[in-house]
Amino acid sequence: MASSSAHVKETLGELNKESFVSLLSKLIGEAKYVQNNPPDLIPEEDRVAKHVLDSLLPYSTTTGGGPLIVNHVTYHQGRGNIIVEYPGTVPGNVLSFVGCHMDVVTANPNDWEFDPFSLSIDGDKLRGRGTTDCLGHVALVTELMKRLGETKPKLKSTVVAVFIANEENSAISGVGVDALVKDGLLNKLKDGPLFWIDTADKQPCVGTGGMIPWKLKVTGKLFHSGLAHKAINPLELAMEALKEIQSRFYRDFPPHPKEQVYGFATPSTMKPTQWSYPGGGINQIPAECTISGDVRFIILSNPFEYRPLTEKMSY
């Protein structure tokens, strides 16, 4: 096993820094157009996908230049996913890298000390929106698959990389990995280890919390704020309700002692992230409001098993 691993490493060689930085520069250059915050910002992931395809297609069966099987799967115009396979020699053996997403969270340039939508280099630091979440991962795994296509090592396991759309927001569904799973395009990945490549940090991540979006809509009674006694203020009701809900959540799901042993950065959390109401003057108590947020849920059932969600909760 050790000699086989050493042979593969020797064949693949070290990361081509120049090629990686060049690709990452192109991807970060698209970050402005792949910000995901609907309805205002709908990402165009194919802008990133184009650079990935430009790197991989020369080593693919599509062009006849290599062994890579490249599949560009699109459910919404301009918002494609990419599945890349490097065939192994043993049928049914598979190793996969999933989760590299081609969208990013929003960035306000006024809040940054440098341009977030172009790659900049500060010593040994690569800077720009998406360098760690997740365009840097896209570039890294693209370089790995490209190298496999170039060197053509004999591997027992098929290596699969899946680059996905629409990871950063769940308001719109049927675009990314959910659609790929529904269509059975990832079924073969069940036959071997799957690595989810999407930790927004600088080192390997042992476990991460599943994300559950939630929304609390509160209805009150509209009236002028000068006669507040004739209104029912939904903002105040929402704050009181959320306070009770959060208190119950943290009472039911307190920090686990083993979280410190295994270096978890944070325990399970439930918090608001957005607040909206229909609009109106500041002297008007609105008729309704909505608070939205997410739950990041982690359970340590034993020291050697991480379970992101309980059986009572689902993605």
mmCIF file of C-alpha atoms in Angstrom:
data_model
loop_
_atom_site.group_PDB
_atom_site.id
_atom_site.type_symbol
_atom_site.label_atom_id
_atom_site.label_comp_id
_atom_site.label_asym_id
_atom_site.label_seq_id
_atom_site.Cartn_x
_atom_site.Cartn_y
_atom_site.Cartn_z
ATOM 1 C CA MET A 1 0.000 0.000 0.000
ATOM 2 C CA ALA A 2 2.781 2.392 0.989
ATOM 3 C CA SER A 3 4.784 1.693 -2.164
ATOM 4 C CA SER A 4 1.665 2.142 -4.309
ATOM 5 C CA SER A 5 0.874 5.484 -2.645
ATOM 6 C CA ALA A 6 4.477 6.583 -3.059
ATOM 7 C CA HIS A 7 4.338 5.677 -6.754
ATOM 8 C CA VAL A 8 1.171 7.731 -7.278
ATOM 9 C CA LYS A 9 2.663 10.697 -5.446
ATOM 10 C CA GLU A 10 5.855 10.422 -7.455
ATOM 11 C CA THR A 11 3.867 10.242 -10.692
ATOM 12 C CA LEU A 12 1.638 13.225 -9.886
ATOM 13 C CA GLY A 13 4.471 15.300 -8.457
ATOM 14 C CA GLU A 14 4.069 18.523 -6.516
ATOM 15 C CA LEU A 15 1.347 21.110 -7.023
ATOM 16 C CA ASN A 16 2.139 23.302 -10.012
ATOM 17 C CA LYS A 17 2.035 26.637 -8.190
ATOM 18 C CA GLU A 18 2.106 28.759 -11.326
ATOM 19 C CA SER A 19 -0.761 26.863 -12.946
ATOM 20 C CA PHE A 20 -2.801 26.887 -9.722
ATOM 21 C CA VAL A 21 -2.386 30.630 -9.112
ATOM 22 C CA SER A 22 -3.168 31.390 -12.752
ATOM 23 C CA LEU A 23 -6.420 29.410 -12.589
ATOM 24 C CA LEU A 24 -7.382 30.827 -9.198
ATOM 25 C CA SER A 25 -6.827 34.352 -10.528
ATOM 26 C CA LYS A 26 -9.346 33.666 -13.290
ATOM 27 C CA LEU A 27 -11.869 32.224 -10.831
ATOM 28 C CA ILE A 28 -11.581 35.088 -8.340
ATOM 29 C CA GLY A 29 -12.006 37.427 -11.298
ATOM 30 C CA GLU A 30 -15.512 35.965 -11.687
ATOM 31 C CA ALA A 31 -16.412 36.256 -7.975
ATOM 32 C CA LYS A 32 -18.467 39.418 -8.494
ATOM 33 C CA TYR A 33 -20.772 37.510 -10.832
ATOM 34 C CA VAL A 34 -21.199 34.386 -8.712
ATOM 35 C CA GLN A 35 -22.333 36.056 -5.477
ATOM 36 C CA ASN A 36 -25.337 34.141 -4.181
ATOM 37 C CA ASN A 37 -28.016 36.159 -2.404
ATOM 38 C CA PRO A 38 -31.361 35.925 -4.213
ATOM 39 C CA PRO A 39 -33.434 37.663 -5.358
ATOM 40 C CA ASP A 40 -30.918 40.482 -5.762
ATOM 41 C CA LEU A 41 -27.886 38.399 -6.665
ATOM 42 C CA ILE A 42 -28.300 35.206 -8.716
ATOM 43 C CA PRO A 43 -24.917 33.633 -9.453
ATOM 44 C CA GLU A 44 -23.790 32.674 -12.947
ATOM 45 C CA GLU A 45 -21.709 29.640 -12.010
ATOM 46 C CA ASP A 46 -20.967 28.835 -15.648
ATOM 47 C CA ARG A 47 -18.560 31.778 -15.642
ATOM 48 C CA VAL A 48 -16.419 29.730 -13.238
ATOM 49 C CA ALA A 49 -17.270 26.443 -14.946
ATOM 50 C CA LYS A 50 -15.854 27.778 -18.217
ATOM 51 C CA HIS A 51 -12.379 28.121 -16.712
ATOM 52 C CA VAL A 52 -12.593 24.650 -15.149
ATOM 53 C CA LEU A 53 -13.648 23.164 -18.484
ATOM 54 C CA ASP A 54 -10.905 25.039 -20.329
ATOM 55 C CA SER A 55 -8.380 23.371 -18.004
ATOM 56 C CA LEU A 56 -9.812 19.851 -18.174
ATOM 57 C CA LEU A 57 -11.256 19.344 -21.656
ATOM 58 C CA PRO A 58 -7.829 19.113 -23.357
ATOM 59 C CA TYR A 59 -7.279 15.916 -21.299
ATOM 60 C CA SER A 60 -10.757 14.472 -21.836
ATOM 61 C CA THR A 61 -12.503 11.918 -23.983
ATOM 62 C CA THR A 62 -14.581 14.792 -25.379
ATOM 63 C CA THR A 63 -11.591 16.169 -27.272
ATOM 64 C CA GLY A 64 -9.701 12.891 -27.526
ATOM 65 C CA GLY A 65 -6.832 14.367 -25.586
ATOM 66 C CA GLY A 66 -6.996 12.151 -22.535
ATOM 67 C CA PRO A 67 -8.914 9.776 -20.264
ATOM 68 C CA LEU A 68 -11.027 12.279 -18.282
ATOM 69 C CA ILE A 69 -14.792 11.901 -18.634
ATOM 70 C CA VAL A 70 -16.230 15.395 -18.263
ATOM 71 C CA ASN A 71 -19.957 16.015 -17.861
ATOM 72 C CA HIS A 72 -21.363 19.555 -17.677
ATOM 73 C CA VAL A 73 -24.832 19.231 -16.132
ATOM 74 C CA THR A 74 -27.133 22.253 -16.210
ATOM 75 C CA TYR A 75 -30.641 22.610 -14.727
ATOM 76 C CA HIS A 76 -30.891 26.411 -14.948
ATOM 77 C CA GLN A 77 -29.364 28.474 -17.736
ATOM 78 C CA GLY A 78 -25.907 29.708 -16.851
ATOM 79 C CA ARG A 79 -25.810 27.693 -13.624
ATOM 80 C CA GLY A 80 -24.107 24.409 -14.435
ATOM 81 C CA ASN A 81 -22.412 21.665 -12.416
ATOM 82 C CA ILE A 82 -19.380 19.641 -13.530
ATOM 83 C CA ILE A 83 -18.732 15.948 -12.896
ATOM 84 C CA VAL A 84 -15.237 14.722 -13.819
ATOM 85 C CA GLU A 85 -14.112 11.076 -13.756
ATOM 86 C CA TYR A 86 -10.683 9.546 -14.041
ATOM 87 C CA PRO A 87 -11.357 5.822 -14.722
ATOM 88 C CA GLY A 88 -9.775 3.199 -12.476
ATOM 89 C CA THR A 89 -8.968 -0.398 -13.326
ATOM 90 C CA VAL A 90 -11.287 -2.133 -10.818
ATOM 91 C CA PRO A 91 -15.031 -1.846 -11.554
ATOM 92 C CA GLY A 92 -17.012 -0.532 -8.575
ATOM 93 C CA ASN A 93 -14.052 1.017 -6.794
ATOM 94 C CA VAL A 94 -14.502 4.772 -6.460
ATOM 95 C CA LEU A 95 -12.984 7.690 -4.559
ATOM 96 C CA SER A 96 -14.750 11.039 -4.827
ATOM 97 C CA PHE A 97 -14.253 14.702 -4.018
ATOM 98 C CA VAL A 98 -17.572 16.551 -3.769
ATOM 99 C CA GLY A 99 -18.678 19.957 -2.564
ATOM 100 C CA CYS A 100 -16.342 22.340 -4.365
ATOM 101 C CA HIS A 101 -18.892 25.034 -5.195
ATOM 102 C CA MET A 102 -18.657 27.711 -7.821
ATOM 103 C CA ASP A 103 -20.739 30.376 -6.021
ATOM 104 C CA VAL A 104 -19.640 32.659 -3.179
ATOM 105 C CA VAL A 105 -21.197 34.758 -0.439
ATOM 106 C CA THR A 106 -21.548 38.471 -1.057
ATOM 107 C CA ALA A 107 -18.761 40.998 -0.549
ATOM 108 C CA ASN A 108 -19.033 44.770 -0.225
ATOM 109 C CA PRO A 109 -15.805 46.266 -1.638
ATOM 110 C CA ASN A 110 -16.190 49.235 0.728
ATOM 111 C CA ASP A 111 -15.669 46.885 3.673
ATOM 112 C CA TRP A 112 -12.430 45.403 2.312
ATOM 113 C CA GLU A 113 -8.899 46.782 2.439
ATOM 114 C CA PHE A 114 -8.286 45.356 -1.043
ATOM 115 C CA ASP A 115 -10.395 44.463 -4.072
ATOM 116 C CA PRO A 116 -12.319 41.278 -3.152
ATOM 117 C CA PHE A 117 -13.096 40.529 -6.793
ATOM 118 C CA SER A 118 -9.535 40.114 -8.027
ATOM 119 C CA LEU A 119 -6.768 37.877 -6.733
ATOM 120 C CA SER A 120 -3.996 39.655 -4.867
ATOM 121 C CA ILE A 121 -0.889 38.185 -3.268
ATOM 122 C CA ASP A 122 0.502 39.388 0.045
ATOM 123 C CA GLY A 123 3.630 37.396 0.868
ATOM 124 C CA ASP A 124 2.456 33.799 1.152
ATOM 125 C CA LYS A 125 -1.219 34.820 1.319
ATOM 126 C CA LEU A 126 -3.664 34.604 -1.590
ATOM 127 C CA ARG A 127 -6.449 37.141 -1.088
ATOM 128 C CA GLY A 128 -9.890 37.577 -2.637
ATOM 129 C CA ARG A 129 -13.509 36.506 -2.222
ATOM 130 C CA GLY A 130 -13.631 32.736 -2.552
ATOM 131 C CA THR A 131 -10.001 31.827 -1.889
ATOM 132 C CA THR A 132 -11.095 29.499 0.944
ATOM 133 C CA ASP A 133 -14.851 29.247 0.302
ATOM 134 C CA CYS A 134 -14.736 27.855 -2.201
ATOM 135 C CA LEU A 135 -13.055 28.926 -5.433
ATOM 136 C CA GLY A 136 -9.661 27.979 -4.002
ATOM 137 C CA HIS A 137 -10.933 24.416 -3.576
ATOM 138 C CA VAL A 138 -12.304 24.476 -7.130
ATOM 139 C CA ALA A 139 -8.898 25.474 -8.457
ATOM 140 C CA LEU A 140 -7.060 22.901 -6.327
ATOM 141 C CA VAL A 141 -9.243 19.922 -7.308
ATOM 142 C CA THR A 142 -9.240 21.057 -10.941
ATOM 143 C CA GLU A 143 -5.436 20.959 -10.869
ATOM 144 C CA LEU A 144 -5.544 17.455 -9.352
ATOM 145 C CA MET A 145 -7.861 16.123 -12.066
ATOM 146 C CA LYS A 146 -5.820 17.876 -14.734
ATOM 147 C CA ARG A 147 -2.672 16.213 -13.428
ATOM 148 C CA LEU A 148 -4.347 12.806 -13.493
ATOM 149 C CA GLY A 149 -5.322 13.436 -17.099
ATOM 150 C CA GLU A 150 -1.762 14.429 -17.963
ATOM 151 C CA THR A 151 0.125 11.627 -16.223
ATOM 152 C CA LYS A 152 -2.457 8.791 -16.648
ATOM 153 C CA PRO A 153 -1.381 6.687 -13.631
ATOM 154 C CA LYS A 154 -2.891 3.212 -13.257
ATOM 155 C CA LEU A 155 -5.256 3.427 -10.298
ATOM 156 C CA LYS A 156 -7.554 0.710 -8.994
ATOM 157 C CA SER A 157 -10.215 3.250 -7.992
ATOM 158 C CA THR A 158 -12.043 5.645 -10.255
ATOM 159 C CA VAL A 159 -11.479 9.203 -9.049
ATOM 160 C CA VAL A 160 -14.499 11.515 -9.319
ATOM 161 C CA ALA A 161 -14.620 15.266 -8.734
ATOM 162 C CA VAL A 162 -17.950 17.094 -8.523
ATOM 163 C CA PHE A 163 -18.049 20.881 -8.820
ATOM 164 C CA ILE A 164 -21.449 22.200 -7.811
ATOM 165 C CA ALA A 165 -23.629 25.281 -8.216
ATOM 166 C CA ASN A 166 -25.836 26.985 -5.632
ATOM 167 C CA GLU A 167 -24.226 25.941 -2.356
ATOM 168 C CA GLU A 168 -24.340 29.280 -0.553
ATOM 169 C CA ASN A 169 -28.117 29.756 -0.534
ATOM 170 C CA SER A 170 -31.140 27.469 -0.272
ATOM 171 C CA ALA A 171 -33.803 29.934 -1.424
ATOM 172 C CA ILE A 172 -33.687 28.424 -4.922
ATOM 173 C CA SER A 173 -33.575 24.634 -5.255
ATOM 174 C CA GLY A 174 -33.091 22.189 -8.100
ATOM 175 C CA VAL A 175 -29.878 23.826 -9.286
ATOM 176 C CA GLY A 176 -26.936 22.086 -7.668
ATOM 177 C CA VAL A 177 -26.101 18.936 -5.736
ATOM 178 C CA ASP A 178 -29.758 18.346 -4.786
ATOM 179 C CA ALA A 179 -30.669 18.006 -8.452
ATOM 180 C CA LEU A 180 -27.657 15.794 -9.188
ATOM 181 C CA VAL A 181 -28.667 13.447 -6.366
ATOM 182 C CA LYS A 182 -32.303 13.419 -7.487
ATOM 183 C CA ASP A 183 -31.254 12.387 -10.995
ATOM 184 C CA GLY A 184 -29.029 9.599 -9.637
ATOM 185 C CA LEU A 185 -25.869 11.119 -11.108
ATOM 186 C CA LEU A 186 -23.976 10.619 -7.846
ATOM 187 C CA ASN A 187 -25.211 7.107 -7.037
ATOM 188 C CA LYS A 188 -21.888 5.464 -7.906
ATOM 189 C CA LEU A 189 -20.164 7.562 -5.250
ATOM 190 C CA LYS A 190 -21.826 5.418 -2.573
ATOM 191 C CA ASP A 191 -19.379 2.624 -3.413
ATOM 192 C CA GLY A 192 -16.377 4.299 -1.824
ATOM 193 C CA PRO A 193 -15.089 7.097 0.405
ATOM 194 C CA LEU A 194 -16.434 10.571 -0.323
ATOM 195 C CA PHE A 195 -14.603 13.720 0.771
ATOM 196 C CA TRP A 196 -16.660 16.919 1.006
ATOM 197 C CA ILE A 197 -14.209 19.642 -0.035
ATOM 198 C CA ASP A 198 -15.670 22.841 1.372
ATOM 199 C CA THR A 199 -14.108 23.874 4.651
ATOM 200 C CA ALA A 200 -13.828 27.664 4.833
ATOM 201 C CA ASP A 201 -10.524 27.532 6.672
ATOM 202 C CA LYS A 202 -6.852 26.791 6.175
ATOM 203 C CA GLN A 203 -6.609 23.184 7.331
ATOM 204 C CA PRO A 204 -8.454 19.840 7.037
ATOM 205 C CA CYS A 205 -11.837 19.763 8.762
ATOM 206 C CA VAL A 206 -12.797 16.644 10.756
ATOM 207 C CA GLY A 207 -16.485 17.427 11.098
ATOM 208 C CA THR A 208 -18.878 20.221 10.298
ATOM 209 C CA GLY A 209 -22.431 21.146 11.259
ATOM 210 C CA GLY A 210 -25.309 20.561 8.910
ATOM 211 C CA MET A 211 -27.241 23.712 7.971
ATOM 212 C CA ILE A 212 -31.010 23.987 8.529
ATOM 213 C CA PRO A 213 -32.638 27.239 7.344
ATOM 214 C CA TRP A 214 -35.598 28.547 9.328
ATOM 215 C CA LYS A 215 -38.108 31.378 9.041
ATOM 216 C CA LEU A 216 -40.392 32.964 11.636
ATOM 217 C CA LYS A 217 -43.267 35.099 10.298
ATOM 218 C CA VAL A 218 -45.172 37.206 12.826
ATOM 219 C CA THR A 219 -48.484 38.959 12.158
ATOM 220 C CA GLY A 220 -49.550 41.987 14.189
ATOM 221 C CA LYS A 221 -51.797 44.990 13.548
ATOM 222 C CA LEU A 222 -50.835 48.018 11.465
ATOM 223 C CA PHE A 223 -51.259 51.436 13.090
ATOM 224 C CA HIS A 224 -49.606 54.835 13.519
ATOM 225 C CA SER A 225 -46.807 54.747 16.087
ATOM 226 C CA GLY A 226 -48.251 57.802 17.825
ATOM 227 C CA LEU A 227 -51.141 55.603 18.936
ATOM 228 C CA ALA A 228 -49.139 52.475 19.677
ATOM 229 C CA HIS A 229 -51.808 51.136 22.018
ATOM 230 C CA LYS A 230 -54.066 50.567 19.008
ATOM 231 C CA ALA A 231 -51.428 48.487 17.209
ATOM 232 C CA ILE A 232 -50.036 45.029 17.761
ATOM 233 C CA ASN A 233 -46.324 45.326 17.167
ATOM 234 C CA PRO A 234 -45.026 42.243 15.284
ATOM 235 C CA LEU A 235 -41.403 43.328 15.801
ATOM 236 C CA GLU A 236 -41.739 43.103 19.557
ATOM 237 C CA LEU A 237 -43.652 39.833 19.315
ATOM 238 C CA ALA A 238 -40.948 38.386 17.057
ATOM 239 C CA MET A 239 -38.154 39.346 19.465
ATOM 240 C CA GLU A 240 -39.964 37.777 22.413
ATOM 241 C CA ALA A 241 -40.762 34.611 20.450
ATOM 242 C CA LEU A 242 -37.212 34.222 19.165
ATOM 243 C CA LYS A 243 -35.788 34.716 22.634
ATOM 244 C CA GLU A 244 -37.899 31.808 23.904
ATOM 245 C CA ILE A 245 -37.088 29.601 20.902
ATOM 246 C CA GLN A 246 -33.349 30.212 21.270
ATOM 247 C CA SER A 247 -33.477 29.578 25.019
ATOM 248 C CA ARG A 248 -35.113 26.204 24.411
ATOM 249 C CA PHE A 249 -32.657 25.324 21.657
ATOM 250 C CA TYR A 250 -29.553 25.984 23.773
ATOM 251 C CA ARG A 251 -31.142 24.220 26.733
ATOM 252 C CA ASP A 252 -31.872 21.127 24.617
ATOM 253 C CA PHE A 253 -28.555 21.178 22.730
ATOM 254 C CA PRO A 254 -25.806 22.487 25.047
ATOM 255 C CA PRO A 255 -22.088 22.229 24.177
ATOM 256 C CA HIS A 256 -20.750 18.680 24.355
ATOM 257 C CA PRO A 257 -17.609 18.149 26.535
ATOM 258 C CA LYS A 258 -15.873 16.284 23.708
ATOM 259 C CA GLU A 259 -16.090 19.325 21.448
ATOM 260 C CA GLN A 260 -13.025 20.754 23.187
ATOM 261 C CA VAL A 261 -11.153 17.451 22.933
ATOM 262 C CA TYR A 262 -11.663 17.321 19.164
ATOM 263 C CA GLY A 263 -11.136 21.018 18.595
ATOM 264 C CA PHE A 264 -14.606 22.026 17.448
ATOM 265 C CA ALA A 265 -14.611 25.763 16.801
ATOM 266 C CA THR A 266 -18.216 26.204 17.889
ATOM 267 C CA PRO A 267 -21.089 24.166 19.368
ATOM 268 C CA SER A 268 -24.531 23.835 17.819
ATOM 269 C CA THR A 269 -26.035 27.249 17.114
ATOM 270 C CA MET A 270 -29.394 28.746 16.196
ATOM 271 C CA LYS A 271 -29.439 32.428 15.299
ATOM 272 C CA PRO A 272 -31.218 35.048 13.181
ATOM 273 C CA THR A 273 -29.370 36.382 10.145
ATOM 274 C CA GLN A 274 -32.044 38.384 8.292
ATOM 275 C CA TRP A 275 -35.011 40.572 9.212
ATOM 276 C CA SER A 276 -37.621 41.862 6.763
ATOM 277 C CA TYR A 277 -40.943 43.707 6.806
ATOM 278 C CA PRO A 278 -43.267 45.068 4.066
ATOM 279 C CA GLY A 279 -41.970 48.628 4.342
ATOM 280 C CA GLY A 280 -43.510 51.896 5.457
ATOM 281 C CA GLY A 281 -42.668 55.039 7.383
ATOM 282 C CA ILE A 282 -40.672 55.075 10.589
ATOM 283 C CA ASN A 283 -43.773 56.441 12.308
ATOM 284 C CA GLN A 284 -45.769 53.364 11.368
ATOM 285 C CA ILE A 285 -45.957 50.047 13.210
ATOM 286 C CA PRO A 286 -46.049 47.391 10.481
ATOM 287 C CA ALA A 287 -48.614 44.650 10.180
ATOM 288 C CA GLU A 288 -46.075 41.838 9.915
ATOM 289 C CA CYS A 289 -42.387 40.962 9.883
ATOM 290 C CA THR A 290 -40.234 37.943 9.144
ATOM 291 C CA ILE A 291 -37.034 36.790 10.815
ATOM 292 C CA SER A 292 -34.875 34.242 8.991
ATOM 293 C CA GLY A 293 -31.773 32.404 10.049
ATOM 294 C CA ASP A 294 -30.096 29.042 10.246
ATOM 295 C CA VAL A 295 -29.226 26.218 12.596
ATOM 296 C CA ARG A 296 -25.739 24.702 12.574
ATOM 297 C CA PHE A 297 -26.234 21.405 14.332
ATOM 298 C CA ILE A 298 -23.567 19.002 15.596
ATOM 299 C CA ILE A 299 -23.989 15.893 17.743
ATOM 300 C CA LEU A 300 -21.150 13.790 19.103
ATOM 301 C CA SER A 301 -22.799 10.443 19.781
ATOM 302 C CA ASN A 302 -19.441 8.900 20.743
ATOM 303 C CA PRO A 303 -15.801 10.044 20.544
ATOM 304 C CA PHE A 304 -15.279 8.366 17.168
ATOM 305 C CA GLU A 305 -18.507 9.202 15.339
ATOM 306 C CA TYR A 306 -19.652 12.590 14.148
ATOM 307 C CA ARG A 307 -23.304 12.935 13.182
ATOM 308 C CA PRO A 308 -24.340 16.310 11.729
ATOM 309 C CA LEU A 309 -28.056 15.863 12.341
ATOM 310 C CA THR A 310 -30.394 13.854 14.552
ATOM 311 C CA GLU A 311 -32.977 11.497 13.085
ATOM 312 C CA LYS A 312 -35.654 14.054 13.887
ATOM 313 C CA MET A 313 -34.052 16.704 11.709
ATOM 314 C CA SER A 314 -33.305 16.698 8.011
ATOM 315 C CA TYR A 315 -31.604 18.867 5.430
#
